[in-house]
Structures are given as structure tokens and as C-alpha cells.
PDB file of C-alpha atoms in Angstrom:
ATOM      1  CA  UNK I   1     -70.184  80.372 142.546  1.00 77.00           C
ATOM      2  CA  UNK I   2     -69.758  83.755 144.159  1.00 80.00           C
ATOM      3  CA  UNK I   3     -66.353  85.314 143.506  1.00 89.00           C
ATOM      4  CA  UNK I   4     -64.966  88.528 144.892  1.00 94.00           C
ATOM      5  CA  UNK I   5     -62.128  90.404 143.231  1.00 96.00           C
ATOM      6  CA  UNK I   6     -60.251  93.301 144.709  1.00 97.00           C
ATOM      7  CA  UNK I   7     -57.817  95.577 143.002  1.00 97.00           C
ATOM      8  CA  UNK I   8     -55.208  96.630 143.403  1.00 97.00           C
ATOM      9  CA  UNK I   9     -53.723  93.935 145.632  1.00 96.00           C
ATOM     10  CA  UNK I  10     -50.836  96.170 146.634  1.00 96.00           C
ATOM     11  CA  UNK I  11     -50.948  99.912 146.982  1.00 94.00           C
ATOM     12  CA  UNK I  12     -48.132 102.207 147.985  1.00 95.00           C
ATOM     13  CA  UNK I  13     -49.242 105.749 148.603  1.00 92.00           C
ATOM     14  CA  UNK I  14     -47.728 108.961 149.798  1.00 94.00           C
ATOM     15  CA  UNK I  15     -49.247 110.735 152.737  1.00 96.00           C
ATOM     16  CA  UNK I  16     -51.784 113.325 151.688  1.00 96.00           C
ATOM     17  CA  UNK I  17     -52.780 111.563 148.462  1.00 96.00           C
ATOM     18  CA  UNK I  18     -56.167 110.095 147.538  1.00 96.00           C
ATOM     19  CA  UNK I  19     -56.842 106.653 146.163  1.00 95.00           C
ATOM     20  CA  UNK I  20     -59.621 104.133 145.581  1.00 97.00           C
ATOM     21  CA  UNK I  21     -59.760 100.391 146.150  1.00 98.00           C
ATOM     22  CA  UNK I  22     -62.220  98.459 144.004  1.00 98.00           C
ATOM     23  CA  UNK I  23     -64.224  95.377 144.884  1.00 97.00           C
ATOM     24  CA  UNK I  24     -66.130  93.486 142.191  1.00 96.00           C
ATOM     25  CA  UNK I  25     -68.334  90.485 142.883  1.00 93.00           C
ATOM     26  CA  UNK I  26     -69.800  87.992 140.501  1.00 90.00           C
ATOM     27  CA  UNK I  27     -73.383  87.330 141.610  1.00 81.00           C
ATOM     28  CA  UNK I  28     -76.150  89.201 143.330  1.00 78.00           C
ATOM     29  CA  UNK I  29     -75.711  89.825 147.021  1.00 76.00           C
ATOM     30  CA  UNK I  30     -77.484  92.119 149.439  1.00 72.00           C
ATOM     31  CA  UNK I  31     -74.604  92.612 151.831  1.00 82.00           C
ATOM     32  CA  UNK I  32     -71.107  93.957 151.407  1.00 90.00           C
ATOM     33  CA  UNK I  33     -68.561  94.543 154.123  1.00 93.00           C
ATOM     34  CA  UNK I  34     -65.185  96.204 154.411  1.00 96.00           C
ATOM     35  CA  UNK I  35     -62.662  95.060 156.986  1.00 97.00           C
ATOM     36  CA  UNK I  36     -59.233  96.208 158.027  1.00 97.00           C
ATOM     37  CA  UNK I  37     -56.482  93.873 159.215  1.00 96.00           C
ATOM     38  CA  UNK I  38     -53.219  94.967 160.808  1.00 95.00           C
ATOM     39  CA  UNK I  39     -50.260  92.544 160.680  1.00 90.00           C
ATOM     40  CA  UNK I  40     -50.740  89.656 163.081  1.00 86.00           C
ATOM     41  CA  UNK I  41     -54.135  90.943 164.134  1.00 89.00           C
ATOM     42  CA  UNK I  42     -57.744  90.033 163.537  1.00 91.00           C
ATOM     43  CA  UNK I  43     -60.265  91.720 161.270  1.00 95.00           C
ATOM     44  CA  UNK I  44     -61.786  95.030 162.275  1.00 95.00           C
ATOM     45  CA  UNK I  45     -65.166  95.880 160.790  1.00 93.00           C
ATOM     46  CA  UNK I  46     -65.141  99.197 158.922  1.00 96.00           C
ATOM     47  CA  UNK I  47     -68.371  99.399 156.951  1.00 94.00           C
ATOM     48  CA  UNK I  48     -71.540  97.444 156.294  1.00 91.00           C
ATOM     49  CA  UNK I  49     -73.312  98.302 153.042  1.00 91.00           C
ATOM     50  CA  UNK I  50     -76.781  96.863 152.652  1.00 84.00           C
ATOM     51  CA  UNK I  51     -78.447  98.616 149.733  1.00 81.00           C
ATOM     52  CA  UNK I  52     -77.773  99.990 146.297  1.00 82.00           C
ATOM     53  CA  UNK I  53     -76.314 103.479 146.453  1.00 85.00           C
ATOM     54  CA  UNK I  54     -75.284 103.118 150.091  1.00 89.00           C
ATOM     55  CA  UNK I  55     -72.444 105.409 151.064  1.00 93.00           C
ATOM     56  CA  UNK I  56     -70.745 105.417 154.430  1.00 95.00           C
ATOM     57  CA  UNK I  57     -67.883 107.529 155.714  1.00 96.00           C
ATOM     58  CA  UNK I  58     -65.613 107.271 158.706  1.00 96.00           C
ATOM     59  CA  UNK I  59     -62.732 109.666 158.968  1.00 96.00           C
ATOM     60  CA  UNK I  60     -60.600 109.483 155.828  1.00 97.00           C
ATOM     61  CA  UNK I  61     -62.392 106.389 154.502  1.00 98.00           C
ATOM     62  CA  UNK I  62     -65.567 106.339 152.446  1.00 98.00           C
ATOM     63  CA  UNK I  63     -67.251 103.231 151.083  1.00 97.00           C
ATOM     64  CA  UNK I  64     -69.965 102.970 148.468  1.00 96.00           C
ATOM     65  CA  UNK I  65     -71.995 100.212 146.877  1.00 94.00           C
ATOM     66  CA  UNK I  66     -73.463  99.848 143.393  1.00 93.00           C
ATOM     67  CA  UNK I  67     -75.397  96.585 143.361  1.00 89.00           C
ATOM     68  CA  UNK I  68     -76.297  96.895 139.687  1.00 91.00           C
ATOM     69  CA  UNK I  69     -72.636  97.052 138.706  1.00 92.00           C
ATOM     70  CA  UNK I  70     -71.743  94.593 141.504  1.00 93.00           C
ATOM     71  CA  UNK I  71     -69.077  97.029 142.588  1.00 95.00           C
ATOM     72  CA  UNK I  72     -68.016  98.571 145.846  1.00 96.00           C
ATOM     73  CA  UNK I  73     -65.315 101.161 146.327  1.00 97.00           C
ATOM     74  CA  UNK I  74     -63.281 102.199 149.325  1.00 98.00           C
ATOM     75  CA  UNK I  75     -61.977 105.718 148.862  1.00 98.00           C
ATOM     76  CA  UNK I  76     -59.079 107.011 150.889  1.00 97.00           C
ATOM     77  CA  UNK I  77     -58.773 110.753 151.295  1.00 97.00           C
ATOM     78  CA  UNK I  78     -55.513 112.466 152.286  1.00 95.00           C
ATOM     79  CA  UNK I  79     -53.877 109.240 153.423  1.00 95.00           C
ATOM     80  CA  UNK I  80     -51.907 109.107 156.657  1.00 96.00           C
ATOM     81  CA  UNK I  81     -49.432 106.489 157.854  1.00 95.00           C
ATOM     82  CA  UNK I  82     -51.925 105.066 160.369  1.00 95.00           C
ATOM     83  CA  UNK I  83     -54.047 103.822 157.483  1.00 97.00           C
ATOM     84  CA  UNK I  84     -51.349 101.329 156.492  1.00 97.00           C
ATOM     85  CA  UNK I  85     -52.997  97.899 156.742  1.00 97.00           C
ATOM     86  CA  UNK I  86     -54.646  95.260 154.576  1.00 97.00           C
ATOM     87  CA  UNK I  87     -58.220  96.010 153.552  1.00 98.00           C
ATOM     88  CA  UNK I  88     -60.665  93.270 152.663  1.00 97.00           C
ATOM     89  CA  UNK I  89     -64.066  93.435 151.107  1.00 96.00           C
ATOM     90  CA  UNK I  90     -66.466  90.589 151.744  1.00 93.00           C
ATOM     91  CA  UNK I  91     -69.792  89.713 150.238  1.00 90.00           C
ATOM     92  CA  UNK I  92     -72.596  87.943 152.048  1.00 80.00           C
ATOM     93  CA  UNK I  93     -73.228  84.427 150.888  1.00 63.00           C
ATOM     94  CA  UNK I  94     -76.431  82.859 149.797  1.00 58.00           C
ATOM     95  CA  UNK I  95     -79.582  81.689 151.546  1.00 51.00           C
ATOM     96  CA  UNK I  96     -79.933  84.666 153.831  1.00 51.00           C
ATOM     97  CA  UNK I  97     -77.279  83.266 156.105  1.00 56.00           C
ATOM     98  CA  UNK I  98     -75.586  85.682 158.449  1.00 56.00           C
ATOM     99  CA  UNK I  99     -72.253  83.994 158.082  1.00 66.00           C
ATOM    100  CA  UNK I 100     -70.742  82.612 154.943  1.00 80.00           C
ATOM    101  CA  UNK I 101     -68.806  85.671 153.871  1.00 87.00           C
ATOM    102  CA  UNK I 102     -66.782  85.409 150.684  1.00 89.00           C
ATOM    103  CA  UNK I 103     -63.666  87.553 150.918  1.00 94.00           C
ATOM    104  CA  UNK I 104     -61.532  89.248 148.336  1.00 96.00           C
ATOM    105  CA  UNK I 105     -57.790  88.635 148.478  1.00 96.00           C
ATOM    106  CA  UNK I 106     -57.216  91.938 150.224  1.00 97.00           C
ATOM    107  CA  UNK I 107     -55.440  95.148 149.329  1.00 97.00           C
ATOM    108  CA  UNK I 108     -52.204  95.744 151.215  1.00 97.00           C
ATOM    109  CA  UNK I 109     -51.919  99.486 151.675  1.00 96.00           C
ATOM    110  CA  UNK I 110     -48.657 101.140 152.596  1.00 97.00           C
ATOM    111  CA  UNK I 111     -48.687 104.873 153.252  1.00 96.00           C
ATOM    112  CA  UNK I 112     -45.287 106.491 153.149  1.00 93.00           C
ATOM    113  CA  UNK I 113     -44.325 109.897 154.509  1.00 85.00           C
TER     114      UNK I 113
ATOM    115  CA  UNK X   1     -69.636  94.546 175.918  1.00 65.00           C
ATOM    116  CA  UNK X   2     -67.094  91.765 175.609  1.00 78.00           C
ATOM    117  CA  UNK X   3     -65.971  90.870 172.103  1.00 92.00           C
ATOM    118  CA  UNK X   4     -65.502  87.507 170.468  1.00 96.00           C
ATOM    119  CA  UNK X   5     -63.066  85.384 172.461  1.00 97.00           C
ATOM    120  CA  UNK X   6     -61.008  82.611 170.925  1.00 97.00           C
ATOM    121  CA  UNK X   7     -58.847  80.152 172.799  1.00 97.00           C
ATOM    122  CA  UNK X   8     -56.107  79.230 172.659  1.00 97.00           C
ATOM    123  CA  UNK X   9     -54.317  82.035 170.828  1.00 96.00           C
ATOM    124  CA  UNK X  10     -51.433  79.863 169.678  1.00 97.00           C
ATOM    125  CA  UNK X  11     -51.031  76.145 169.130  1.00 97.00           C
ATOM    126  CA  UNK X  12     -48.268  73.909 167.879  1.00 98.00           C
ATOM    127  CA  UNK X  13     -49.273  70.397 166.890  1.00 98.00           C
ATOM    128  CA  UNK X  14     -47.641  67.467 165.161  1.00 98.00           C
ATOM    129  CA  UNK X  15     -48.859  65.957 161.907  1.00 98.00           C
ATOM    130  CA  UNK X  16     -51.506  63.340 162.504  1.00 98.00           C
ATOM    131  CA  UNK X  17     -52.731  64.811 165.773  1.00 98.00           C
ATOM    132  CA  UNK X  18     -56.087  66.436 166.248  1.00 98.00           C
ATOM    133  CA  UNK X  19     -56.920  69.846 167.648  1.00 98.00           C
ATOM    134  CA  UNK X  20     -59.950  71.619 169.104  1.00 98.00           C
ATOM    135  CA  UNK X  21     -60.381  75.372 168.972  1.00 98.00           C
ATOM    136  CA  UNK X  22     -62.920  77.318 170.985  1.00 98.00           C
ATOM    137  CA  UNK X  23     -64.918  80.453 170.298  1.00 98.00           C
ATOM    138  CA  UNK X  24     -67.177  82.434 172.629  1.00 98.00           C
ATOM    139  CA  UNK X  25     -69.370  84.866 170.677  1.00 96.00           C
ATOM    140  CA  UNK X  26     -70.542  88.290 171.699  1.00 94.00           C
ATOM    141  CA  UNK X  27     -73.337  88.001 174.230  1.00 93.00           C
ATOM    142  CA  UNK X  28     -76.669  87.696 172.457  1.00 90.00           C
ATOM    143  CA  UNK X  29     -75.185  86.632 169.129  1.00 91.00           C
ATOM    144  CA  UNK X  30     -76.487  83.298 167.942  1.00 90.00           C
ATOM    145  CA  UNK X  31     -74.562  82.938 164.695  1.00 90.00           C
ATOM    146  CA  UNK X  32     -70.945  81.778 164.794  1.00 93.00           C
ATOM    147  CA  UNK X  33     -68.814  81.336 161.689  1.00 93.00           C
ATOM    148  CA  UNK X  34     -65.304  80.001 161.248  1.00 96.00           C
ATOM    149  CA  UNK X  35     -62.710  81.045 158.695  1.00 96.00           C
ATOM    150  CA  UNK X  36     -59.249  79.865 157.779  1.00 97.00           C
ATOM    151  CA  UNK X  37     -56.670  82.439 156.743  1.00 96.00           C
ATOM    152  CA  UNK X  38     -53.467  81.481 154.950  1.00 96.00           C
ATOM    153  CA  UNK X  39     -51.054  83.566 152.871  1.00 92.00           C
ATOM    154  CA  UNK X  40     -51.766  81.482 149.784  1.00 91.00           C
ATOM    155  CA  UNK X  41     -55.516  81.002 149.907  1.00 93.00           C
ATOM    156  CA  UNK X  42     -56.535  84.077 151.848  1.00 94.00           C
ATOM    157  CA  UNK X  43     -59.678  84.005 153.974  1.00 95.00           C
ATOM    158  CA  UNK X  44     -61.853  80.970 153.384  1.00 94.00           C
ATOM    159  CA  UNK X  45     -65.184  80.155 154.953  1.00 93.00           C
ATOM    160  CA  UNK X  46     -65.267  76.913 156.932  1.00 95.00           C
ATOM    161  CA  UNK X  47     -68.748  76.674 158.422  1.00 91.00           C
ATOM    162  CA  UNK X  48     -71.486  78.574 160.166  1.00 91.00           C
ATOM    163  CA  UNK X  49     -73.623  77.589 163.118  1.00 92.00           C
ATOM    164  CA  UNK X  50     -76.845  79.103 164.288  1.00 89.00           C
ATOM    165  CA  UNK X  51     -78.771  77.871 167.325  1.00 89.00           C
ATOM    166  CA  UNK X  52     -76.672  74.690 167.466  1.00 93.00           C
ATOM    167  CA  UNK X  53     -77.346  73.833 163.810  1.00 92.00           C
ATOM    168  CA  UNK X  54     -74.812  73.966 161.000  1.00 92.00           C
ATOM    169  CA  UNK X  55     -76.323  76.220 158.350  1.00 87.00           C
ATOM    170  CA  UNK X  56     -73.516  76.412 155.826  1.00 85.00           C
ATOM    171  CA  UNK X  57     -70.297  74.600 155.136  1.00 89.00           C
ATOM    172  CA  UNK X  58     -67.360  75.657 153.010  1.00 90.00           C
ATOM    173  CA  UNK X  59     -65.295  73.486 150.717  1.00 91.00           C
ATOM    174  CA  UNK X  60     -63.096  71.766 153.272  1.00 95.00           C
ATOM    175  CA  UNK X  61     -62.492  68.045 153.862  1.00 96.00           C
ATOM    176  CA  UNK X  62     -64.397  66.125 156.482  1.00 96.00           C
ATOM    177  CA  UNK X  63     -61.410  66.347 158.832  1.00 97.00           C
ATOM    178  CA  UNK X  64     -62.741  69.789 159.674  1.00 98.00           C
ATOM    179  CA  UNK X  65     -65.801  69.724 161.879  1.00 97.00           C
ATOM    180  CA  UNK X  66     -67.517  71.936 164.362  1.00 97.00           C
ATOM    181  CA  UNK X  67     -70.359  72.272 166.768  1.00 97.00           C
ATOM    182  CA  UNK X  68     -72.236  74.869 168.703  1.00 97.00           C
ATOM    183  CA  UNK X  69     -73.549  74.609 172.216  1.00 97.00           C
ATOM    184  CA  UNK X  70     -76.786  75.910 173.693  1.00 95.00           C
ATOM    185  CA  UNK X  71     -74.973  78.981 175.055  1.00 94.00           C
ATOM    186  CA  UNK X  72     -73.803  79.759 171.466  1.00 94.00           C
ATOM    187  CA  UNK X  73     -70.187  78.921 172.211  1.00 97.00           C
ATOM    188  CA  UNK X  74     -68.633  77.012 169.353  1.00 98.00           C
ATOM    189  CA  UNK X  75     -65.793  74.620 168.841  1.00 98.00           C
ATOM    190  CA  UNK X  76     -64.071  73.469 165.715  1.00 98.00           C
ATOM    191  CA  UNK X  77     -62.064  70.302 165.447  1.00 98.00           C
ATOM    192  CA  UNK X  78     -59.447  69.289 162.934  1.00 98.00           C
ATOM    193  CA  UNK X  79     -58.436  65.646 162.916  1.00 96.00           C
ATOM    194  CA  UNK X  80     -55.378  64.023 161.365  1.00 97.00           C
ATOM    195  CA  UNK X  81     -53.568  67.322 161.028  1.00 98.00           C
ATOM    196  CA  UNK X  82     -51.559  68.056 157.904  1.00 98.00           C
ATOM    197  CA  UNK X  83     -48.815  70.611 157.384  1.00 97.00           C
ATOM    198  CA  UNK X  84     -51.174  72.577 155.144  1.00 97.00           C
ATOM    199  CA  UNK X  85     -53.565  73.098 158.031  1.00 98.00           C
ATOM    200  CA  UNK X  86     -51.162  75.632 159.501  1.00 98.00           C
ATOM    201  CA  UNK X  87     -53.146  78.846 159.461  1.00 97.00           C
ATOM    202  CA  UNK X  88     -54.861  81.547 161.432  1.00 96.00           C
ATOM    203  CA  UNK X  89     -58.340  80.352 162.347  1.00 98.00           C
ATOM    204  CA  UNK X  90     -60.821  83.128 162.885  1.00 97.00           C
ATOM    205  CA  UNK X  91     -64.194  82.962 164.501  1.00 96.00           C
ATOM    206  CA  UNK X  92     -66.885  85.562 163.905  1.00 94.00           C
ATOM    207  CA  UNK X  93     -70.232  86.139 165.547  1.00 93.00           C
ATOM    208  CA  UNK X  94     -73.283  87.920 164.208  1.00 88.00           C
ATOM    209  CA  UNK X  95     -76.604  89.061 165.544  1.00 81.00           C
ATOM    210  CA  UNK X  96     -79.720  88.017 163.684  1.00 65.00           C
ATOM    211  CA  UNK X  97     -80.555  91.467 162.435  1.00 50.00           C
ATOM    212  CA  UNK X  98     -77.762  93.507 160.866  1.00 53.00           C
ATOM    213  CA  UNK X  99     -75.615  90.557 159.976  1.00 70.00           C
ATOM    214  CA  UNK X 100     -72.365  92.377 160.628  1.00 82.00           C
ATOM    215  CA  UNK X 101     -69.720  89.836 161.585  1.00 88.00           C
ATOM    216  CA  UNK X 102     -67.377  90.631 164.459  1.00 92.00           C
ATOM    217  CA  UNK X 103     -64.160  88.680 164.528  1.00 95.00           C
ATOM    218  CA  UNK X 104     -62.145  87.280 167.375  1.00 96.00           C
ATOM    219  CA  UNK X 105     -58.368  87.567 167.662  1.00 95.00           C
ATOM    220  CA  UNK X 106     -57.903  84.168 166.087  1.00 96.00           C
ATOM    221  CA  UNK X 107     -56.004  81.009 166.902  1.00 97.00           C
ATOM    222  CA  UNK X 108     -52.716  80.584 165.115  1.00 97.00           C
ATOM    223  CA  UNK X 109     -52.181  76.889 164.489  1.00 98.00           C
ATOM    224  CA  UNK X 110     -48.787  75.596 163.451  1.00 98.00           C
ATOM    225  CA  UNK X 111     -48.494  71.976 162.342  1.00 98.00           C
ATOM    226  CA  UNK X 112     -44.973  70.538 162.396  1.00 97.00           C
TER     227      UNK X 112
END
């Protein structure tokens, strides 16, 4: 059974600081996604990582994937208040299906001035 | 390009009733998946449809069902509602190539 673990689950940061969110998964998968969710809102797609060593960056966020270690990281550089949200990683399920994403429990990020 | 549209946005139902939620995917997307989000269990996969066929099903009781129409629109139905079914139900659509799932705004179901 595919399991996805994120840590930390809660993260309080000061503006301007850097931090990393970790996402470990238990079995082989060829797709890993990062999503952002604001309170009361839906999920916004941030990154799609499809191969070992993939690195993607958007603004202050950078995501990477190590399929051998079954680990993805979401690095936050010089955090700003607007980044406060819950971040989820999700791993593609089995059978080549497009759907069937298994989500981590999410990391609730709070960036304080 | 219009995004994923879910209706209704909010619902209040009584225990024992049934409910139908609707999802219109992004134009051209043939895969539609449904997820339940609760504070306790997080985001859980319900089922996925592709070209009117259910391809995957999560670990939910048979009270949860769905279908997909020839225009890729999808509905999910929950019968004999229980208090624990109160949740945000999210629909996502994917193309057949990249596999990136785009989510709708969700339907917040409250069972009283």
C-alpha cells in the first residue's frame, strides 16, 4: 500500500528565512505533485515532478525529486507572508492511472513578519 | 480556458438522505477523479473515471458511487448519508498526457 508522509506538519517561519518541507513515499511511483491550499479554498497545482533528479522552481519555491530515496523536497527561500498556506505532496497511484493520487497530510505553513 | 467546475458549492443534508454532486472537467480532459477532504482523514481518493469507465476506486463503502457521461462530466452520489460524510468533496480532471490534476473549488457537504 502506497503511503505518503510529510514533515513537518506545522511550520511557523519568520519572513526572510529559508526552510524545507519533506515528502517521503513508500513504494515506487513515477509522478509526484505539490499543491497549495489556502483556507476554505481548493488545491492549486504548484509542481509536477516526473523523473529522478527533477528540479522545478517558481518564485520562492523550489521542488526536487529523488526517486531512489523516494523523497521529494519543497524548499522555501526568503519566506514572505503570502506563502502562508497548507502544502500537500501527492504521489501518483498504480496502474498508470492519471487519477488516484495519494496525498500526504499536508504541511501548514505560517509566515510571520 | 475554463477550469474545473463543481456544483453545488455548498449543501446541507439530513442523515439518511442521499446527495448528488456534479463536476465538469476542463475541456478536453477525459479523466475525472473525486476526493474527500476532512480534518481528521485528510485528502482521500474516492474514484476515478476515464471515458465513462471507472478505472480506480478508493477504500470507501458502497454508499459512495459515481459515473461519467460521454461529455466527460461526472457525478458522484452518496446514499444514506451519515454525519461522518460531512466533508469537502473535490473533483479533479487530467489530460491523458502529463497527468497533472487540476482541482475544482469543491462542494462542501454538511450532514446534520
